[in-house]
Amino acid sequence: MGNCQDICKTFWCRPKNTNVRISLPAVCFVWQIVMIILFGVFVRYNPEADAHWPEFMQKHNITSNIENDFYYRYPSFQDVHVMIFVGFGFLMTFLKRYSFGGVGFNFLIAAFGVQWALLMQGWFHSLDPTDGTIKIGVESLINADFCVAGCLIAFGACLGKVSPVQLMVMTLFGITLYSVEEYIILNILNARDAGGSMVIHIFGAYYGLTISWILYRPNLHQSHRLQGSHYHTDVFAMIGTLFLWMYWPSFNSAIAYHGDGQHRAAINTYLSLTASVLTTFAVSSLSAKRGKLDMVHIQNATLAGGVAMGTAAEFMITPYGALIVGFCCGIISTFGYVVLTPFMEKYLKIQDTCGIHNLHAMPGLLGGVVGAITAAAASTSIYGQQGLLNTFGFVGELSNRSPGTQGGYQAAGICVALAFGIVGGILVGCILRLPIWADPADDNCFDDEVYWELPEDEESIPPILEYNNHMITKNPETCM
Amino acid sequence: MGNCQDICKTFWCRPKNTNVRISLPAVCFVWQIVMIILFGVFVRYNPEADAHWPEFMQKHNITSNIENDFYYRYPSFQDVHVMIFVGFGFLMTFLKRYSFGGVGFNFLIAAFGVQWALLMQGWFHSLDPTDGTIKIGVESLINADFCVAGCLIAFGACLGKVSPVQLMVMTLFGITLYSVEEYIILNILNARDAGGSMVIHIFGAYYGLTISWILYRPNLHQSHRLQGSHYHTDVFAMIGTLFLWMYWPSFNSAIAYHGDGQHRAAINTYLSLTASVLTTFAVSSLSAKRGKLDMVHIQNATLAGGVAMGTAAEFMITPYGALIVGFCCGIISTFGYVVLTPFMEKYLKIQDTCGIHNLHAMPGLLGGVVGAITAAAASTSIYGQQGLLNTFGFVGELSNRSPGTQGGYQAAGICVALAFGIVGGILVGCILRLPIWADPADDNCFDDEVYWELPEDEESIPPILEYNNHMITKNPETCM
Amino acid sequence: MGNCQDICKTFWCRPKNTNVRISLPAVCFVWQIVMIILFGVFVRYNPEADAHWPEFMQKHNITSNIENDFYYRYPSFQDVHVMIFVGFGFLMTFLKRYSFGGVGFNFLIAAFGVQWALLMQGWFHSLDPTDGTIKIGVESLINADFCVAGCLIAFGACLGKVSPVQLMVMTLFGITLYSVEEYIILNILNARDAGGSMVIHIFGAYYGLTISWILYRPNLHQSHRLQGSHYHTDVFAMIGTLFLWMYWPSFNSAIAYHGDGQHRAAINTYLSLTASVLTTFAVSSLSAKRGKLDMVHIQNATLAGGVAMGTAAEFMITPYGALIVGFCCGIISTFGYVVLTPFMEKYLKIQDTCGIHNLHAMPGLLGGVVGAITAAAASTSIYGQQGLLNTFGFVGELSNRSPGTQGGYQAAGICVALAFGIVGGILVGCILRLPIWADPADDNCFDDEVYWELPEDEESIPPILEYNNHMITKNPETCM
């Protein structure tokens, strides 16, 4: 018994404090109050959501309410909204004992994130110079959801290993970095990225991976018993996968140009996604004994086609071009799960719970490159005079930019996203290493027990300690 | 053995008849046939759904099919539809052994309710004076879904304690009362209530709570073993929560004024909901040992922000006003779950299975008050001339009503909704106490076994009898 | 031990090869590459999705982007998309040990199917004569989803008994047959079938049933232990049911005529579905001891009202007509589950895992007949001059066709769909009997173990061998 207690002191029952009773409510209350104050100072409805809209219509010769942007974008907005909350949320329920944390923390940080994103993006993009306020409308809500998507991707790398307070901090900084990066890529470089291959996926993935690298846990194997899935949690995760997969065409087309832009973006994304499903099944089957399929691949790599079409979806990439992109992505992403994830954990010390490197980083990079090439290959004969202007925004001081130059700027966007992700991740990672955040111990990772009241009759899965080649099952009563 | 049988006779195996083989089919068939007859007599397509639409367009100078109300409202209708069937349905799957009943009975009564609602609301709102028929279109379908929402809220208070036949009766009367109450509030008082804080939530909640009070079961603790959740049923319930949460902006904006009205209602609701998520997490963490979060709070109180914006969503409440409302609601609602629900069960004899008092009654009241204040504060400078007319319907004989007066009528609407809920609940509760409805015994509540064929290999959770301070596990073979 | 091994050799461990490591990847890769090549040769964007759209607008006097078909049809498309992937997918998760296969293989074959459908339907319907290419837009995507629906219905009859490679083959031929059949019914006969009672449901159901009949497994009872559901998988299946049920109005209205056509189709389907819910609950309760409801009925027969409105939804069938159709369908379909499915398995040697005969075949036939009658009863007074032309397409060389004649052609459509389903099913069934497809053994049916890596800690349900009236539990270690 004494021996056990010694072990416990050293390895197990070390006084890792996971009590968030003060810190979590404090962060939530303070930040929400700050949001209210900032919204009070800065945020107003844009003309299409303001009660003065009838006068606005008259002034701008708008003849029908149906021309309100609400009717162009609201259905897409709701699809994106479902992706953020149900898609990402349920995708992260796959762990057998972290389903509450997956879907619950996703809910918390997304709900906080959109508020902060409305402000940050508003300051950069829609500050009204006449009165210094931010004017929001349905397009702002979509952009806020996009911004949050970047942070949820980063969450995927850290799933199960951080406290909710850490997640809130990660989101606060993530949204901030995202908004600056987005401003540089979209407004300064005038790169196009309607579905965010660069802005969302590259940034989010490298932000998360870098944080995970800095928070490396050498003894994470102590939670090994909880790292797998349960038959039913795998089915729950498929809810997330399918809603992401089905609505991705809406994601990539949500803020594309009205008319043909949205139409084409949806078609391209749809095609790319179908191709990545087939290659994912193929590679998954190829890489296992007796050709058995792996649910992790199906849940994730099938989505790679959507990630990789983020930049080029609104371009004239042609239907077969979209299929080729999806084809490649499904292969790359599934191979990532088979080969790269274990490699990265072992040799690079990057523990990537959801495999975001395979689903977001690599397909995002591919998507950025595809976008640059497609942009560089654009021409008036393919797009038409007006189509070229609409698609690439060659107006005003950009009216002399050639498609080739545009391709270069697109490529520059990739680098900016990468740089923000990695540098931002190092910065935030170091902040999150401070010993004040109530993160779980190595043997408590992936366990809802730590932050959630669990249903009483659930038998908890007993933790197992490896010590001197003995397997010692922890007895919570004798230990401590 | 003899002793056991005596116990059984007294407490357990009392001849409570839960056989619904005659009553349920009879009710379903008879009511459906009545519906068909009434629809045959009364219900026709409105001009926008009738094949004479091309002539109607010509007559009214409508130049494009896109002006058909279908394209304004159908996406919102589908979101509301998802809330009714998946949202409410899955929210009620949280009980470990009543998931079938939660989602299944919700399905049954909603499908019946919409038919009866189309008729009731039609008689009050869209009776064509020229031929005495009801003309239905997509807006009628949305209103029918709204009407059913009131009854599903009431269902939440009674979940697990009533038979499907009782639910059908409750729905029949609930829809009837709702339609009258709605007519008084919206048409006679001309109160505005686009998302139904008063009409739907206050009415539905007090209707359900009063019924639950009249059907009070002093020995409900005999089903205590079944009153909790299972790890996976809590995740199922999150499906309901999230679809309600995401689509609530569509709910509150579905029948708002075309253009800016719908646009603004969606934005306000979205913001209010995000704030209530943060305060729910905060209070939930504050109120538990070690700051552990409670799934019941997350599943329910996060939605309070949508309930409370039901009236004011289409008003110019400003974005920060919406955040403040959500902020308060999340706190009130979560405290309700922590403090009020146990208090009400113990001292007021109200057993509220889903805690609808916290999610619908209190936030609904707050929403009604917020709506009254916001309406009273309206002015031409804030809304514009036309905007004020559109938003509050100050036309015809109301053209002289001032915003201040409107505020008073809004407040009167709260009282009407309350009165209908309580008086209607007493009436219907008394009907439901008649011993003919095949409701379950106290020790059989929250158990799908009673009304559903369960999968064979499911080991049933053995019921436990408290008797003379002994815990006696029922043996189904020796008993009876 | 020796005895056991003998038994094994004979009955159990017979060398049924279920290894798909070569065949599945090969099929996926080859077919995807063929798709890319064919898309490269044939598929282009239609004018509404092409960057030349601004010029197209000018040429055709289109004044607003909102007139792009994208805004008419995209919300409906997304609803249909959800039905295909989440609706069908989760409906098929009900088996206790085949949830991965249900939702996973559905995903695979639907993703392949839509690609092949875009090509096949394109060749028949939207081949541009000027350059020999297929022009795709959002309506093409909806049609591709419809086409796939037919194959997924057929999958329902074979669920759990075929290999993924067989499913791919079944889909390839199914899509091909569907496209020809659809061309004959819609273009040659000019029958109307917006929601596909004939084209989708009759064809798909008889295609699947015939295949299942040819692949009859006399010893399927050896997998009896896996043929039931689990409490939680039944709840998963309700996700599928509800999304199918809610979005069916979008399905039947997705490609109906703009304006009143879409509007009316949605209303009719909605009403029909509500009626079939009530009669399903009634008959389910009537047919069981103590009136207990059966989840299989609720999951399936409630949808029959949507199937049966597939043809007549866009006609002026009147609201009460829609209710009557739903009323009848719910009864027929539920009786089918109670009576016909066991009868068909025992006497007709058709093993129909999901009961598609009850959900798709019978209601589809009813829907075809209802459609023919409603069409024959059409008149100018009911539809208006223009309405009649729009609804039935009486233009060009059909301008002299009378509604009565149209009714006859509708009835002819039923026969064509039936013939294609049965003859095609025989053909494809024979191909699938070849012993090269890695299908599971009779005692391995309905088991994810065969084609999926399962979570480690899942205790597998031990198979039971019936031999000489002894029940011998297989011990995987001693056996082989």
mmCIF file of N, CA and C in Angstrom, chain A residues 243-311:
data_model
loop_
_atom_site.group_PDB
_atom_site.id
_atom_site.type_symbol
_atom_site.label_atom_id
_atom_site.label_comp_id
_atom_site.label_asym_id
_atom_site.label_seq_id
_atom_site.Cartn_x
_atom_site.Cartn_y
_atom_site.Cartn_z
ATOM 1 N N PHE A 243 -22.571 15.845 -42.234
ATOM 2 C CA PHE A 243 -23.044 17.225 -42.370
ATOM 3 C C PHE A 243 -21.936 18.133 -42.908
ATOM 4 N N LEU A 244 -20.703 17.880 -42.525
ATOM 5 C CA LEU A 244 -19.609 18.641 -43.133
ATOM 6 C C LEU A 244 -19.544 18.360 -44.629
ATOM 7 N N TRP A 245 -19.608 17.100 -44.972
ATOM 8 C CA TRP A 245 -19.454 16.702 -46.368
ATOM 9 C C TRP A 245 -20.566 17.274 -47.239
ATOM 10 N N MET A 246 -21.804 17.152 -46.773
ATOM 11 C CA MET A 246 -22.942 17.590 -47.588
ATOM 12 C C MET A 246 -22.979 19.103 -47.755
ATOM 13 N N TYR A 247 -22.639 19.819 -46.677
ATOM 14 C CA TYR A 247 -22.784 21.270 -46.710
ATOM 15 C C TYR A 247 -21.524 21.991 -47.170
ATOM 16 N N TRP A 248 -20.460 21.257 -47.449
ATOM 17 C CA TRP A 248 -19.235 21.930 -47.882
ATOM 18 C C TRP A 248 -19.435 22.765 -49.149
ATOM 19 N N PRO A 249 -20.247 22.313 -50.097
ATOM 20 C CA PRO A 249 -20.516 23.196 -51.245
ATOM 21 C C PRO A 249 -21.088 24.547 -50.803
ATOM 22 N N SER A 250 -21.888 24.564 -49.760
ATOM 23 C CA SER A 250 -22.393 25.844 -49.256
ATOM 24 C C SER A 250 -21.278 26.653 -48.613
ATOM 25 N N PHE A 251 -20.369 25.970 -47.940
ATOM 26 C CA PHE A 251 -19.255 26.644 -47.286
ATOM 27 C C PHE A 251 -18.407 27.385 -48.311
ATOM 28 N N ASN A 252 -18.032 26.677 -49.364
ATOM 29 C CA ASN A 252 -17.153 27.290 -50.356
ATOM 30 C C ASN A 252 -17.864 28.318 -51.238
ATOM 31 N N SER A 253 -19.196 28.240 -51.285
ATOM 32 C CA SER A 253 -19.920 29.188 -52.136
ATOM 33 C C SER A 253 -20.591 30.303 -51.350
ATOM 34 N N ALA A 254 -20.516 30.234 -50.017
ATOM 35 C CA ALA A 254 -21.349 31.140 -49.212
ATOM 36 C C ALA A 254 -21.057 32.606 -49.477
ATOM 37 N N ILE A 255 -19.789 32.961 -49.624
ATOM 38 C CA ILE A 255 -19.491 34.372 -49.852
ATOM 39 C C ILE A 255 -18.926 34.614 -51.243
ATOM 40 N N ALA A 256 -19.082 33.635 -52.135
ATOM 41 C CA ALA A 256 -18.661 33.859 -53.521
ATOM 42 C C ALA A 256 -19.575 34.902 -54.162
ATOM 43 N N TYR A 257 -19.173 35.344 -55.345
ATOM 44 C CA TYR A 257 -19.923 36.363 -56.053
ATOM 45 C C TYR A 257 -21.341 35.881 -56.367
ATOM 46 N N HIS A 258 -22.333 36.769 -56.194
ATOM 47 C CA HIS A 258 -23.727 36.437 -56.528
ATOM 48 C C HIS A 258 -23.826 35.867 -57.938
ATOM 49 N N GLY A 259 -24.754 34.937 -58.104
ATOM 50 C CA GLY A 259 -25.022 34.407 -59.437
ATOM 51 C C GLY A 259 -24.103 33.259 -59.790
ATOM 52 N N ASP A 260 -23.401 33.385 -60.919
ATOM 53 C CA ASP A 260 -22.585 32.266 -61.394
ATOM 54 C C ASP A 260 -21.478 31.887 -60.406
ATOM 55 N N GLY A 261 -20.964 32.853 -59.652
ATOM 56 C CA GLY A 261 -19.883 32.551 -58.703
ATOM 57 C C GLY A 261 -20.316 31.543 -57.666
ATOM 58 N N GLN A 262 -21.432 31.822 -57.007
ATOM 59 C CA GLN A 262 -21.926 30.865 -56.012
ATOM 60 C C GLN A 262 -22.277 29.529 -56.655
ATOM 61 N N HIS A 263 -22.906 29.614 -57.794
ATOM 62 C CA HIS A 263 -23.348 28.415 -58.506
ATOM 63 C C HIS A 263 -22.160 27.495 -58.824
ATOM 64 N N ARG A 264 -21.117 28.098 -59.413
ATOM 65 C CA ARG A 264 -19.954 27.316 -59.831
ATOM 66 C C ARG A 264 -19.182 26.774 -58.629
ATOM 67 N N ALA A 265 -19.069 27.589 -57.585
ATOM 68 C CA ALA A 265 -18.338 27.140 -56.389
ATOM 69 C C ALA A 265 -19.004 25.907 -55.786
ATOM 70 N N ALA A 266 -20.340 25.911 -55.782
ATOM 71 C CA ALA A 266 -21.040 24.753 -55.224
ATOM 72 C C ALA A 266 -20.793 23.505 -56.064
ATOM 73 N N ILE A 267 -20.866 23.645 -57.365
ATOM 74 C CA ILE A 267 -20.670 22.480 -58.243
ATOM 75 C C ILE A 267 -19.258 21.914 -58.102
ATOM 76 N N ASN A 268 -18.267 22.795 -58.149
ATOM 77 C CA ASN A 268 -16.887 22.319 -58.055
ATOM 78 C C ASN A 268 -16.618 21.584 -56.740
ATOM 79 N N THR A 269 -17.113 22.151 -55.654
ATOM 80 C CA THR A 269 -16.859 21.519 -54.364
ATOM 81 C C THR A 269 -17.533 20.161 -54.276
ATOM 82 N N TYR A 270 -18.761 20.127 -54.754
ATOM 83 C CA TYR A 270 -19.536 18.875 -54.764
ATOM 84 C C TYR A 270 -18.764 17.788 -55.513
ATOM 85 N N LEU A 271 -18.232 18.125 -56.675
ATOM 86 C CA LEU A 271 -17.526 17.120 -57.476
ATOM 87 C C LEU A 271 -16.244 16.672 -56.798
ATOM 88 N N SER A 272 -15.490 17.625 -56.304
ATOM 89 C CA SER A 272 -14.236 17.289 -55.654
ATOM 90 C C SER A 272 -14.471 16.350 -54.475
ATOM 91 N N LEU A 273 -15.523 16.630 -53.703
ATOM 92 C CA LEU A 273 -15.824 15.786 -52.541
ATOM 93 C C LEU A 273 -16.176 14.370 -52.941
ATOM 94 N N THR A 274 -16.930 14.211 -54.027
ATOM 95 C CA THR A 274 -17.295 12.846 -54.412
ATOM 96 C C THR A 274 -16.055 12.041 -54.779
ATOM 97 N N ALA A 275 -15.122 12.694 -55.460
ATOM 98 C CA ALA A 275 -13.918 11.948 -55.852
ATOM 99 C C ALA A 275 -13.100 11.562 -54.625
ATOM 100 N N SER A 276 -13.025 12.435 -53.634
ATOM 101 C CA SER A 276 -12.180 12.073 -52.491
ATOM 102 C C SER A 276 -12.804 10.947 -51.674
ATOM 103 N N VAL A 277 -14.124 10.772 -51.741
ATOM 104 C CA VAL A 277 -14.714 9.617 -51.057
ATOM 105 C C VAL A 277 -14.181 8.323 -51.663
ATOM 106 N N LEU A 278 -14.165 8.244 -52.979
ATOM 107 C CA LEU A 278 -13.737 7.001 -53.609
ATOM 108 C C LEU A 278 -12.272 6.687 -53.327
ATOM 109 N N THR A 279 -11.411 7.685 -53.417
ATOM 110 C CA THR A 279 -9.999 7.368 -53.180
ATOM 111 C C THR A 279 -9.731 7.103 -51.708
ATOM 112 N N THR A 280 -10.507 7.723 -50.815
ATOM 113 C CA THR A 280 -10.337 7.412 -49.393
ATOM 114 C C THR A 280 -10.667 5.956 -49.113
ATOM 115 N N PHE A 281 -11.821 5.486 -49.618
ATOM 116 C CA PHE A 281 -12.169 4.076 -49.424
ATOM 117 C C PHE A 281 -11.092 3.177 -50.028
ATOM 118 N N ALA A 282 -10.599 3.563 -51.189
ATOM 119 C CA ALA A 282 -9.610 2.717 -51.853
ATOM 120 C C ALA A 282 -8.334 2.606 -51.015
ATOM 121 N N VAL A 283 -7.784 3.745 -50.596
ATOM 122 C CA VAL A 283 -6.514 3.693 -49.864
ATOM 123 C C VAL A 283 -6.701 3.077 -48.487
ATOM 124 N N SER A 284 -7.846 3.358 -47.856
ATOM 125 C CA SER A 284 -8.099 2.763 -46.548
ATOM 126 C C SER A 284 -8.109 1.242 -46.646
ATOM 127 N N SER A 285 -8.755 0.743 -47.673
ATOM 128 C CA SER A 285 -8.831 -0.698 -47.840
ATOM 129 C C SER A 285 -7.462 -1.281 -48.188
ATOM 130 N N LEU A 286 -6.732 -0.571 -49.038
ATOM 131 C CA LEU A 286 -5.395 -1.024 -49.448
ATOM 132 C C LEU A 286 -4.453 -1.159 -48.265
ATOM 133 N N SER A 287 -4.619 -0.293 -47.277
ATOM 134 C CA SER A 287 -3.597 -0.206 -46.241
ATOM 135 C C SER A 287 -3.870 -1.102 -45.044
ATOM 136 N N ALA A 288 -4.913 -1.937 -45.112
ATOM 137 C CA ALA A 288 -5.200 -2.783 -43.954
ATOM 138 C C ALA A 288 -5.225 -4.240 -44.339
ATOM 139 N N LYS A 289 -4.980 -5.070 -43.353
ATOM 140 C CA LYS A 289 -5.044 -6.505 -43.540
ATOM 141 C C LYS A 289 -6.444 -6.872 -44.013
ATOM 142 N N ARG A 290 -6.531 -7.750 -44.951
ATOM 143 C CA ARG A 290 -7.807 -8.221 -45.496
ATOM 144 C C ARG A 290 -8.675 -7.099 -46.041
ATOM 145 N N GLY A 291 -8.095 -5.928 -46.300
ATOM 146 C CA GLY A 291 -8.839 -4.849 -46.929
ATOM 147 C C GLY A 291 -9.903 -4.211 -46.066
ATOM 148 N N LYS A 292 -9.774 -4.367 -44.759
ATOM 149 C CA LYS A 292 -10.811 -3.812 -43.882
ATOM 150 C C LYS A 292 -10.708 -2.293 -43.814
ATOM 151 N N LEU A 293 -11.856 -1.648 -43.855
ATOM 152 C CA LEU A 293 -11.897 -0.193 -43.850
ATOM 153 C C LEU A 293 -11.748 0.343 -42.433
ATOM 154 N N ASP A 294 -11.148 1.525 -42.334
ATOM 155 C CA ASP A 294 -10.927 2.139 -41.031
ATOM 156 C C ASP A 294 -11.830 3.370 -40.911
ATOM 157 N N MET A 295 -12.634 3.390 -39.873
ATOM 158 C CA MET A 295 -13.586 4.480 -39.682
ATOM 159 C C MET A 295 -12.904 5.853 -39.578
ATOM 160 N N VAL A 296 -11.702 5.883 -39.019
ATOM 161 C CA VAL A 296 -11.005 7.170 -38.899
ATOM 162 C C VAL A 296 -10.797 7.782 -40.281
ATOM 163 N N HIS A 297 -10.436 6.952 -41.239
ATOM 164 C CA HIS A 297 -10.232 7.479 -42.591
ATOM 165 C C HIS A 297 -11.546 7.968 -43.187
ATOM 166 N N ILE A 298 -12.571 7.141 -43.052
ATOM 167 C CA ILE A 298 -13.852 7.500 -43.660
ATOM 168 C C ILE A 298 -14.391 8.789 -43.033
ATOM 169 N N GLN A 299 -14.209 8.908 -41.723
ATOM 170 C CA GLN A 299 -14.719 10.105 -41.045
ATOM 171 C C GLN A 299 -13.992 11.373 -41.462
ATOM 172 N N ASN A 300 -12.751 11.250 -41.859
ATOM 173 C CA ASN A 300 -11.964 12.450 -42.078
ATOM 174 C C ASN A 300 -11.535 12.673 -43.519
ATOM 175 N N ALA A 301 -10.843 11.698 -44.086
ATOM 176 C CA ALA A 301 -10.204 11.943 -45.371
ATOM 177 C C ALA A 301 -11.209 12.185 -46.491
ATOM 178 N N THR A 302 -12.446 11.702 -46.310
ATOM 179 C CA THR A 302 -13.470 11.958 -47.322
ATOM 180 C C THR A 302 -13.759 13.446 -47.487
ATOM 181 N N LEU A 303 -13.391 14.234 -46.464
ATOM 182 C CA LEU A 303 -13.670 15.666 -46.501
ATOM 183 C C LEU A 303 -12.567 16.460 -47.170
ATOM 184 N N ALA A 304 -11.446 15.799 -47.442
ATOM 185 C CA ALA A 304 -10.291 16.532 -47.951
ATOM 186 C C ALA A 304 -10.590 17.253 -49.260
ATOM 187 N N GLY A 305 -11.465 16.672 -50.065
ATOM 188 C CA GLY A 305 -11.820 17.303 -51.329
ATOM 189 C C GLY A 305 -12.445 18.678 -51.153
ATOM 190 N N GLY A 306 -13.157 18.881 -50.062
ATOM 191 C CA GLY A 306 -13.744 20.185 -49.805
ATOM 192 C C GLY A 306 -12.701 21.199 -49.376
ATOM 193 N N VAL A 307 -11.771 20.750 -48.539
ATOM 194 C CA VAL A 307 -10.695 21.631 -48.082
ATOM 195 C C VAL A 307 -9.895 22.136 -49.275
ATOM 196 N N ALA A 308 -9.574 21.211 -50.157
ATOM 197 C CA ALA A 308 -8.681 21.562 -51.260
ATOM 198 C C ALA A 308 -9.349 22.408 -52.331
ATOM 199 N N MET A 309 -10.672 22.485 -52.319
ATOM 200 C CA MET A 309 -11.346 23.348 -53.288
ATOM 201 C C MET A 309 -11.647 24.733 -52.703
ATOM 202 N N GLY A 310 -11.141 25.001 -51.513
ATOM 203 C CA GLY A 310 -11.474 26.254 -50.848
ATOM 204 C C GLY A 310 -11.101 27.489 -51.651
ATOM 205 N N THR A 311 -9.966 27.447 -52.298
ATOM 206 C CA THR A 311 -9.546 28.622 -53.053
ATOM 207 C C THR A 311 -10.111 28.620 -54.477
#
